[in-house]
JSON list of C-alpha atoms in Angstrom, two decimals:
[
{"chain": "S", "resi": 17, "resn": "MET", "atom": "CA", "xyz": [1.36, -24.26, 13.86]},
{"chain": "S", "resi": 18, "resn": "THR", "atom": "CA", "xyz": [1.62, -20.76, 15.18]},
{"chain": "S", "resi": 19, "resn": "PHE", "atom": "CA", "xyz": [2.90, -17.74, 13.25]},
{"chain": "S", "resi": 20, "resn": "GLN", "atom": "CA", "xyz": [3.50, -14.14, 14.09]},
{"chain": "S", "resi": 21, "resn": "PHE", "atom": "CA", "xyz": [1.99, -11.06, 12.39]},
{"chain": "S", "resi": 22, "resn": "LEU", "atom": "CA", "xyz": [1.33, -7.39, 13.15]},
{"chain": "S", "resi": 23, "resn": "CYS", "atom": "CA", "xyz": [-1.99, -5.75, 13.90]},
{"chain": "S", "resi": 24, "resn": "PRO", "atom": "CA", "xyz": [-2.77, -2.56, 11.79]},
{"chain": "S", "resi": 25, "resn": "GLN", "atom": "CA", "xyz": [-1.46, -0.47, 14.65]},
{"chain": "S", "resi": 26, "resn": "GLY", "atom": "CA", "xyz": [1.85, -2.42, 14.66]},
{"chain": "S", "resi": 27, "resn": "HIS", "atom": "CA", "xyz": [1.45, -4.71, 17.70]},
{"chain": "S", "resi": 28, "resn": "LEU", "atom": "CA", "xyz": [3.14, -7.99, 17.34]},
{"chain": "S", "resi": 29, "resn": "LEU", "atom": "CA", "xyz": [0.70, -10.89, 17.76]},
{"chain": "S", "resi": 30, "resn": "GLN", "atom": "CA", "xyz": [0.67, -14.63, 17.20]},
{"chain": "S", "resi": 31, "resn": "GLY", "atom": "CA", "xyz": [-2.02, -16.90, 15.92]},
{"chain": "S", "resi": 32, "resn": "GLU", "atom": "CA", "xyz": [-2.73, -20.38, 14.73]},
{"chain": "S", "resi": 33, "resn": "GLU", "atom": "CA", "xyz": [-2.83, -21.20, 11.02]},
{"chain": "S", "resi": 34, "resn": "ALA", "atom": "CA", "xyz": [-6.53, -22.29, 11.43]},
{"chain": "S", "resi": 35, "resn": "HIS", "atom": "CA", "xyz": [-7.33, -18.68, 12.28]},
{"chain": "S", "resi": 36, "resn": "MET", "atom": "CA", "xyz": [-5.89, -17.15, 9.07]},
{"chain": "S", "resi": 37, "resn": "GLY", "atom": "CA", "xyz": [-8.37, -15.04, 7.17]},
{"chain": "S", "resi": 38, "resn": "MET", "atom": "CA", "xyz": [-10.68, -14.65, 10.15]},
{"chain": "S", "resi": 39, "resn": "GLN", "atom": "CA", "xyz": [-11.80, -11.36, 11.66]},
{"chain": "S", "resi": 40, "resn": "CYS", "atom": "CA", "xyz": [-10.44, -10.52, 15.13]},
{"chain": "S", "resi": 41, "resn": "GLN", "atom": "CA", "xyz": [-9.58, -7.68, 17.44]},
{"chain": "S", "resi": 42, "resn": "CYS", "atom": "CA", "xyz": [-6.05, -6.78, 18.71]},
{"chain": "S", "resi": 43, "resn": "PRO", "atom": "CA", "xyz": [-6.02, -7.58, 22.50]},
{"chain": "S", "resi": 44, "resn": "GLN", "atom": "CA", "xyz": [-3.66, -4.56, 22.96]},
{"chain": "S", "resi": 45, "resn": "CYS", "atom": "CA", "xyz": [-5.40, -1.73, 21.15]},
{"chain": "S", "resi": 46, "resn": "GLY", "atom": "CA", "xyz": [-8.82, -3.18, 20.16]},
{"chain": "S", "resi": 47, "resn": "THR", "atom": "CA", "xyz": [-8.41, -2.54, 16.41]},
{"chain": "S", "resi": 48, "resn": "ALA", "atom": "CA", "xyz": [-10.52, -4.96, 14.33]},
{"chain": "S", "resi": 49, "resn": "PHE", "atom": "CA", "xyz": [-8.77, -6.58, 11.34]},
{"chain": "S", "resi": 50, "resn": "ILE", "atom": "CA", "xyz": [-8.37, -9.72, 9.27]},
{"chain": "S", "resi": 51, "resn": "ILE", "atom": "CA", "xyz": [-5.63, -12.21, 10.38]},
{"chain": "S", "resi": 52, "resn": "PRO", "atom": "CA", "xyz": [-3.23, -12.38, 7.46]},
{"chain": "S", "resi": 53, "resn": "THR", "atom": "CA", "xyz": [-2.51, -15.56, 5.52]},
{"chain": "S", "resi": 54, "resn": "VAL", "atom": "CA", "xyz": [1.05, -16.83, 5.26]},
{"chain": "S", "resi": 55, "resn": "GLU", "atom": "CA", "xyz": [2.48, -19.05, 2.55]},
{"chain": "S", "resi": 56, "resn": "ARG", "atom": "CA", "xyz": [3.80, -22.29, 3.74]},
{"chain": "S", "resi": 57, "resn": "SER", "atom": "CA", "xyz": [7.16, -23.37, 2.30]},
{"chain": "S", "resi": 58, "resn": "ALA", "atom": "CA", "xyz": [6.49, -27.00, 2.95]},
{"chain": "S", "resi": 59, "resn": "PRO", "atom": "CA", "xyz": [3.68, -28.62, 5.06]},
{"chain": "S", "resi": 60, "resn": "ALA", "atom": "CA", "xyz": [5.27, -29.32, 8.44]},
{"chain": "S", "resi": 61, "resn": "GLU", "atom": "CA", "xyz": [2.57, -31.63, 9.95]},
{"chain": "S", "resi": 62, "resn": "PRO", "atom": "CA", "xyz": [-0.99, -32.26, 9.00]},
{"chain": "S", "resi": 63, "resn": "ALA", "atom": "CA", "xyz": [-3.57, -30.46, 11.13]},
{"chain": "S", "resi": 64, "resn": "PRO", "atom": "CA", "xyz": [-5.96, -32.76, 12.87]},
{"chain": "S", "resi": 65, "resn": "ALA", "atom": "CA", "xyz": [-9.41, -32.93, 11.25]},
{"chain": "S", "resi": 66, "resn": "SER", "atom": "CA", "xyz": [-11.26, -32.75, 14.58]},
{"chain": "S", "resi": 67, "resn": "THR", "atom": "CA", "xyz": [-10.03, -29.29, 15.48]},
{"chain": "S", "resi": 68, "resn": "ALA", "atom": "CA", "xyz": [-12.27, -26.49, 14.11]},
{"chain": "S", "resi": 69, "resn": "PRO", "atom": "CA", "xyz": [-11.44, -22.83, 14.41]},
{"chain": "S", "resi": 70, "resn": "SER", "atom": "CA", "xyz": [-13.42, -21.06, 17.07]},
{"chain": "S", "resi": 71, "resn": "SER", "atom": "CA", "xyz": [-15.58, -18.13, 16.10]},
{"chain": "S", "resi": 72, "resn": "ALA", "atom": "CA", "xyz": [-13.35, -15.67, 18.06]},
{"chain": "S", "resi": 73, "resn": "PRO", "atom": "CA", "xyz": [-9.71, -16.70, 17.82]},
{"chain": "S", "resi": 74, "resn": "ASP", "atom": "CA", "xyz": [-7.77, -16.22, 21.07]},
{"chain": "S", "resi": 75, "resn": "LEU", "atom": "CA", "xyz": [-4.87, -13.99, 20.21]},
{"chain": "S", "resi": 76, "resn": "GLY", "atom": "CA", "xyz": [-2.26, -13.01, 22.70]},
{"chain": "S", "resi": 77, "resn": "PRO", "atom": "CA", "xyz": [1.11, -11.43, 22.71]},
{"chain": "S", "resi": 78, "resn": "PRO", "atom": "CA", "xyz": [3.70, -13.61, 20.97]},
{"chain": "S", "resi": 79, "resn": "ASP", "atom": "CA", "xyz": [6.47, -15.60, 22.56]},
{"chain": "S", "resi": 80, "resn": "SER", "atom": "CA", "xyz": [9.85, -13.94, 23.02]},
{"chain": "S", "resi": 81, "resn": "THR", "atom": "CA", "xyz": [11.11, -15.01, 19.54]},
{"chain": "S", "resi": 82, "resn": "GLU", "atom": "CA", "xyz": [11.57, -12.20, 17.08]},
{"chain": "S", "resi": 83, "resn": "PRO", "atom": "CA", "xyz": [9.59, -12.36, 13.80]},
{"chain": "S", "resi": 84, "resn": "ASP", "atom": "CA", "xyz": [11.18, -12.22, 10.36]},
{"chain": "S", "resi": 85, "resn": "LEU", "atom": "CA", "xyz": [10.11, -8.88, 9.21]},
{"chain": "S", "resi": 86, "resn": "GLY", "atom": "CA", "xyz": [12.61, -8.58, 6.45]},
{"chain": "S", "resi": 87, "resn": "GLY", "atom": "CA", "xyz": [11.55, -8.34, 2.86]},
{"chain": "S", "resi": 88, "resn": "GLY", "atom": "CA", "xyz": [8.11, -7.60, 1.46]},
{"chain": "S", "resi": 89, "resn": "LEU", "atom": "CA", "xyz": [9.07, -4.12, 0.23]},
{"chain": "S", "resi": 90, "resn": "GLU", "atom": "CA", "xyz": [10.47, -5.22, -3.07]},
{"chain": "S", "resi": 91, "resn": "GLY", "atom": "CA", "xyz": [9.08, -3.10, -5.85]},
{"chain": "S", "resi": 92, "resn": "PHE", "atom": "CA", "xyz": [7.48, -0.66, -3.43]},
{"chain": "S", "resi": 93, "resn": "GLY", "atom": "CA", "xyz": [7.31, 2.58, -5.34]},
{"chain": "S", "resi": 94, "resn": "SER", "atom": "CA", "xyz": [9.20, 1.04, -8.33]},
{"chain": "S", "resi": 95, "resn": "ASP", "atom": "CA", "xyz": [6.43, 2.07, -10.76]},
{"chain": "S", "resi": 96, "resn": "LEU", "atom": "CA", "xyz": [7.55, 5.72, -10.43]},
{"chain": "S", "resi": 97, "resn": "SER", "atom": "CA", "xyz": [9.99, 6.75, -13.20]},
{"chain": "S", "resi": 98, "resn": "GLY", "atom": "CA", "xyz": [13.30, 8.32, -12.46]},
{"chain": "S", "resi": 99, "resn": "GLU", "atom": "CA", "xyz": [12.57, 11.15, -14.84]},
{"chain": "S", "resi": 100, "resn": "PHE", "atom": "CA", "xyz": [9.82, 12.53, -12.52]},
{"chain": "S", "resi": 101, "resn": "ASP", "atom": "CA", "xyz": [11.52, 11.94, -9.11]},
{"chain": "S", "resi": 102, "resn": "THR", "atom": "CA", "xyz": [8.90, 12.20, -6.43]},
{"chain": "S", "resi": 103, "resn": "GLY", "atom": "CA", "xyz": [11.47, 13.04, -3.71]},
{"chain": "S", "resi": 104, "resn": "ASP", "atom": "CA", "xyz": [10.55, 12.32, -0.08]},
{"chain": "S", "resi": 105, "resn": "LEU", "atom": "CA", "xyz": [6.76, 12.09, -0.56]},
{"chain": "S", "resi": 106, "resn": "GLY", "atom": "CA", "xyz": [6.16, 9.41, 1.93]},
{"chain": "S", "resi": 107, "resn": "SER", "atom": "CA", "xyz": [9.26, 9.46, 4.11]},
{"chain": "S", "resi": 108, "resn": "ALA", "atom": "CA", "xyz": [7.27, 10.28, 7.27]},
{"chain": "S", "resi": 109, "resn": "VAL", "atom": "CA", "xyz": [4.68, 7.55, 6.59]},
{"chain": "S", "resi": 110, "resn": "ASP", "atom": "CA", "xyz": [5.22, 4.02, 7.89]},
{"chain": "S", "resi": 111, "resn": "GLU", "atom": "CA", "xyz": [6.05, 2.05, 4.70]},
{"chain": "S", "resi": 112, "resn": "THR", "atom": "CA", "xyz": [4.91, -1.27, 6.17]},
{"chain": "S", "resi": 113, "resn": "LEU", "atom": "CA", "xyz": [1.23, -0.25, 6.27]},
{"chain": "S", "resi": 114, "resn": "LEU", "atom": "CA", "xyz": [-1.14, 0.99, 3.53]},
{"chain": "S", "resi": 115, "resn": "HIS", "atom": "CA", "xyz": [-4.51, 2.68, 4.06]},
{"chain": "S", "resi": 116, "resn": "ILE", "atom": "CA", "xyz": [-7.09, 1.02, 1.77]},
{"chain": "S", "resi": 117, "resn": "PRO", "atom": "CA", "xyz": [-10.66, 2.18, 1.77]},
{"chain": "S", "resi": 118, "resn": "CYS", "atom": "CA", "xyz": [-13.41, -0.51, 1.53]},
{"chain": "S", "resi": 119, "resn": "PRO", "atom": "CA", "xyz": [-16.11, -0.09, -1.17]},
{"chain": "S", "resi": 120, "resn": "ASN", "atom": "CA", "xyz": [-18.19, 1.88, 1.43]},
{"chain": "S", "resi": 121, "resn": "GLY", "atom": "CA", "xyz": [-15.36, 4.29, 2.24]},
{"chain": "S", "resi": 122, "resn": "HIS", "atom": "CA", "xyz": [-14.12, 2.83, 5.60]},
{"chain": "S", "resi": 123, "resn": "GLU", "atom": "CA", "xyz": [-10.35, 3.11, 5.83]},
{"chain": "S", "resi": 124, "resn": "LEU", "atom": "CA", "xyz": [-8.43, 0.00, 6.78]},
{"chain": "S", "resi": 125, "resn": "GLU", "atom": "CA", "xyz": [-4.75, -0.13, 7.71]},
{"chain": "S", "resi": 126, "resn": "VAL", "atom": "CA", "xyz": [-3.27, -3.14, 5.88]},
{"chain": "S", "resi": 127, "resn": "PRO", "atom": "CA", "xyz": [0.20, -4.60, 6.13]},
{"chain": "S", "resi": 128, "resn": "LEU", "atom": "CA", "xyz": [1.98, -5.12, 2.81]},
{"chain": "S", "resi": 129, "resn": "ASP", "atom": "CA", "xyz": [1.97, -8.91, 3.19]},
{"chain": "S", "resi": 130, "resn": "MET", "atom": "CA", "xyz": [-1.87, -8.82, 2.94]},
{"chain": "S", "resi": 131, "resn": "LEU", "atom": "CA", "xyz": [-2.04, -7.19, -0.47]},
{"chain": "S", "resi": 132, "resn": "ASN", "atom": "CA", "xyz": [-3.87, -9.07, -3.15]},
{"chain": "S", "resi": 133, "resn": "GLN", "atom": "CA", "xyz": [-5.90, -11.00, -0.60]},
{"chain": "S", "resi": 134, "resn": "ARG", "atom": "CA", "xyz": [-9.64, -10.93, -0.01]},
{"chain": "S", "resi": 135, "resn": "ALA", "atom": "CA", "xyz": [-10.72, -9.03, 3.08]},
{"chain": "S", "resi": 136, "resn": "MET", "atom": "CA", "xyz": [-13.89, -8.15, 4.91]},
{"chain": "S", "resi": 137, "resn": "CYS", "atom": "CA", "xyz": [-14.40, -4.67, 6.28]},
{"chain": "S", "resi": 138, "resn": "PRO", "atom": "CA", "xyz": [-14.77, -4.87, 10.17]},
{"chain": "S", "resi": 139, "resn": "HIS", "atom": "CA", "xyz": [-17.04, -1.90, 10.06]},
{"chain": "S", "resi": 140, "resn": "CYS", "atom": "CA", "xyz": [-19.63, -2.72, 7.38]},
{"chain": "S", "resi": 141, "resn": "GLY", "atom": "CA", "xyz": [-18.83, -6.33, 6.42]},
{"chain": "S", "resi": 142, "resn": "ALA", "atom": "CA", "xyz": [-18.22, -5.53, 2.69]},
{"chain": "S", "resi": 143, "resn": "GLU", "atom": "CA", "xyz": [-15.92, -8.04, 1.06]},
{"chain": "S", "resi": 144, "resn": "PHE", "atom": "CA", "xyz": [-13.19, -6.76, -1.37]},
{"chain": "S", "resi": 145, "resn": "ARG", "atom": "CA", "xyz": [-9.68, -7.50, -2.65]},
{"chain": "S", "resi": 146, "resn": "LEU", "atom": "CA", "xyz": [-6.88, -5.53, -1.03]},
{"chain": "S", "resi": 147, "resn": "ARG", "atom": "CA", "xyz": [-5.04, -3.80, -3.88]},
{"chain": "S", "resi": 148, "resn": "ARG", "atom": "CA", "xyz": [-2.09, -1.43, -3.68]},
{"chain": "S", "resi": 149, "resn": "GLU", "atom": "CA", "xyz": [-3.57, 0.66, -6.42]},
{"chain": "S", "resi": 150, "resn": "LYS", "atom": "CA", "xyz": [-6.59, 1.47, -4.23]},
{"chain": "S", "resi": 151, "resn": "SER", "atom": "CA", "xyz": [-4.44, 2.59, -1.26]},
{"chain": "S", "resi": 152, "resn": "ILE", "atom": "CA", "xyz": [-4.40, 6.19, -0.16]},
{"chain": "S", "resi": 153, "resn": "GLU", "atom": "CA", "xyz": [-0.56, 6.27, -0.39]},
{"chain": "S", "resi": 154, "resn": "HIS", "atom": "CA", "xyz": [-0.60, 5.00, -3.97]},
{"chain": "S", "resi": 155, "resn": "ILE", "atom": "CA", "xyz": [-3.20, 7.50, -5.01]},
{"chain": "S", "resi": 156, "resn": "PHE", "atom": "CA", "xyz": [-1.18, 10.30, -3.30]},
{"chain": "S", "resi": 157, "resn": "GLN", "atom": "CA", "xyz": [1.99, 9.18, -5.13]},
{"chain": "S", "resi": 158, "resn": "GLN", "atom": "CA", "xyz": [0.14, 9.13, -8.45]},
{"chain": "S", "resi": 159, "resn": "GLU", "atom": "CA", "xyz": [-1.42, 12.57, -7.92]},
{"chain": "S", "resi": 160, "resn": "ALA", "atom": "CA", "xyz": [2.05, 13.99, -7.06]},
{"chain": "S", "resi": 161, "resn": "LEU", "atom": "CA", "xyz": [3.54, 12.29, -10.17]},
{"chain": "S", "resi": 162, "resn": "ASP", "atom": "CA", "xyz": [0.70, 13.60, -12.34]},
{"chain": "S", "resi": 163, "resn": "ARG", "atom": "CA", "xyz": [1.11, 17.13, -10.89]},
{"chain": "S", "resi": 164, "resn": "ARG", "atom": "CA", "xyz": [4.92, 17.02, -11.64]},
{"chain": "S", "resi": 165, "resn": "ARG", "atom": "CA", "xyz": [4.20, 15.82, -15.17]},
{"chain": "S", "resi": 166, "resn": "GLY", "atom": "CA", "xyz": [1.66, 18.56, -15.70]},
{"chain": "S", "resi": 167, "resn": "GLU", "atom": "CA", "xyz": [4.14, 21.18, -14.45]},
{"chain": "S", "resi": 168, "resn": "PHE", "atom": "CA", "xyz": [6.79, 19.80, -16.83]},
{"chain": "S", "resi": 169, "resn": "TRP", "atom": "CA", "xyz": [4.52, 19.95, -19.92]},
{"chain": "S", "resi": 170, "resn": "PHE", "atom": "CA", "xyz": [3.29, 23.46, -18.89]},
{"chain": "S", "resi": 171, "resn": "LYS", "atom": "CA", "xyz": [6.88, 24.62, -18.74]},
{"chain": "S", "resi": 172, "resn": "MET", "atom": "CA", "xyz": [7.68, 23.00, -22.09]},
{"chain": "S", "resi": 173, "resn": "ALA", "atom": "CA", "xyz": [4.67, 24.85, -23.63]},
{"chain": "S", "resi": 174, "resn": "ILE", "atom": "CA", "xyz": [5.98, 28.08, -22.31]},
{"chain": "S", "resi": 175, "resn": "VAL", "atom": "CA", "xyz": [9.46, 27.44, -23.82]},
{"chain": "S", "resi": 176, "resn": "ALA", "atom": "CA", "xyz": [7.92, 26.37, -27.14]},
{"chain": "S", "resi": 177, "resn": "SER", "atom": "CA", "xyz": [5.84, 29.58, -27.23]},
{"chain": "S", "resi": 178, "resn": "ALA", "atom": "CA", "xyz": [8.81, 31.72, -26.46]},
{"chain": "S", "resi": 179, "resn": "VAL", "atom": "CA", "xyz": [10.81, 30.09, -29.30]},
{"chain": "S", "resi": 180, "resn": "VAL", "atom": "CA", "xyz": [7.96, 30.70, -31.79]},
{"chain": "S", "resi": 181, "resn": "ILE", "atom": "CA", "xyz": [7.75, 34.35, -30.71]},
{"chain": "S", "resi": 182, "resn": "VAL", "atom": "CA", "xyz": [11.51, 34.82, -31.11]},
{"chain": "S", "resi": 183, "resn": "LEU", "atom": "CA", "xyz": [11.45, 33.18, -34.52]},
{"chain": "S", "resi": 184, "resn": "LEU", "atom": "CA", "xyz": [8.50, 35.40, -35.63]},
{"chain": "S", "resi": 185, "resn": "VAL", "atom": "CA", "xyz": [10.37, 38.53, -34.47]},
{"chain": "S", "resi": 186, "resn": "ILE", "atom": "CA", "xyz": [13.55, 37.36, -36.36]},
{"chain": "S", "resi": 187, "resn": "MET", "atom": "CA", "xyz": [11.42, 36.80, -39.53]},
{"chain": "S", "resi": 188, "resn": "ILE", "atom": "CA", "xyz": [9.71, 40.19, -39.31]},
{"chain": "S", "resi": 189, "resn": "ALA", "atom": "CA", "xyz": [13.09, 41.92, -38.75]},
{"chain": "S", "resi": 190, "resn": "ALA", "atom": "CA", "xyz": [14.53, 40.05, -41.73]},
{"chain": "S", "resi": 191, "resn": "ILE", "atom": "CA", "xyz": [11.60, 41.06, -43.97]},
{"chain": "S", "resi": 192, "resn": "ALA", "atom": "CA", "xyz": [11.84, 44.68, -42.76]},
{"chain": "S", "resi": 193, "resn": "LEU", "atom": "CA", "xyz": [15.62, 44.90, -43.67]},
{"chain": "S", "resi": 194, "resn": "THR", "atom": "CA", "xyz": [15.21, 43.59, -47.20]}
]
């Protein structure tokens, strides 16, 4: 059974279920990536046991049918508290792709539907799990949030110091008047 997916550069492709999890190259841009796995809602028809996936899956542009690209963004950025609003930190960034470095530092563009899956870096062959917490976007958001929290507590310390100084001046003035 065929399914549609996007390469890391956003080209719409289609592949066979037997090719899920295999490394391939986009025929349009040449970017190497891992074919995402999709969850089946119900088994449609059993795959014949005699067909084995080839070492290099033949991927081509999809049929004219449009893929279902809705959903998948639930909870994206929901870990940021409203008290420390991050504003438009990533508004210019494509929210359907994350940039996750492999253990050796090679940056991979990963669609959101591939999160929490095992992957192999096409550059060095290192195997690792794709986690949102390791993405450059998530790290950037956390650094911005930490910076805002630091600024908040710095301002609170200045206000507290000013209040203490004012109270000391009032106490000294009260003692001097008595």
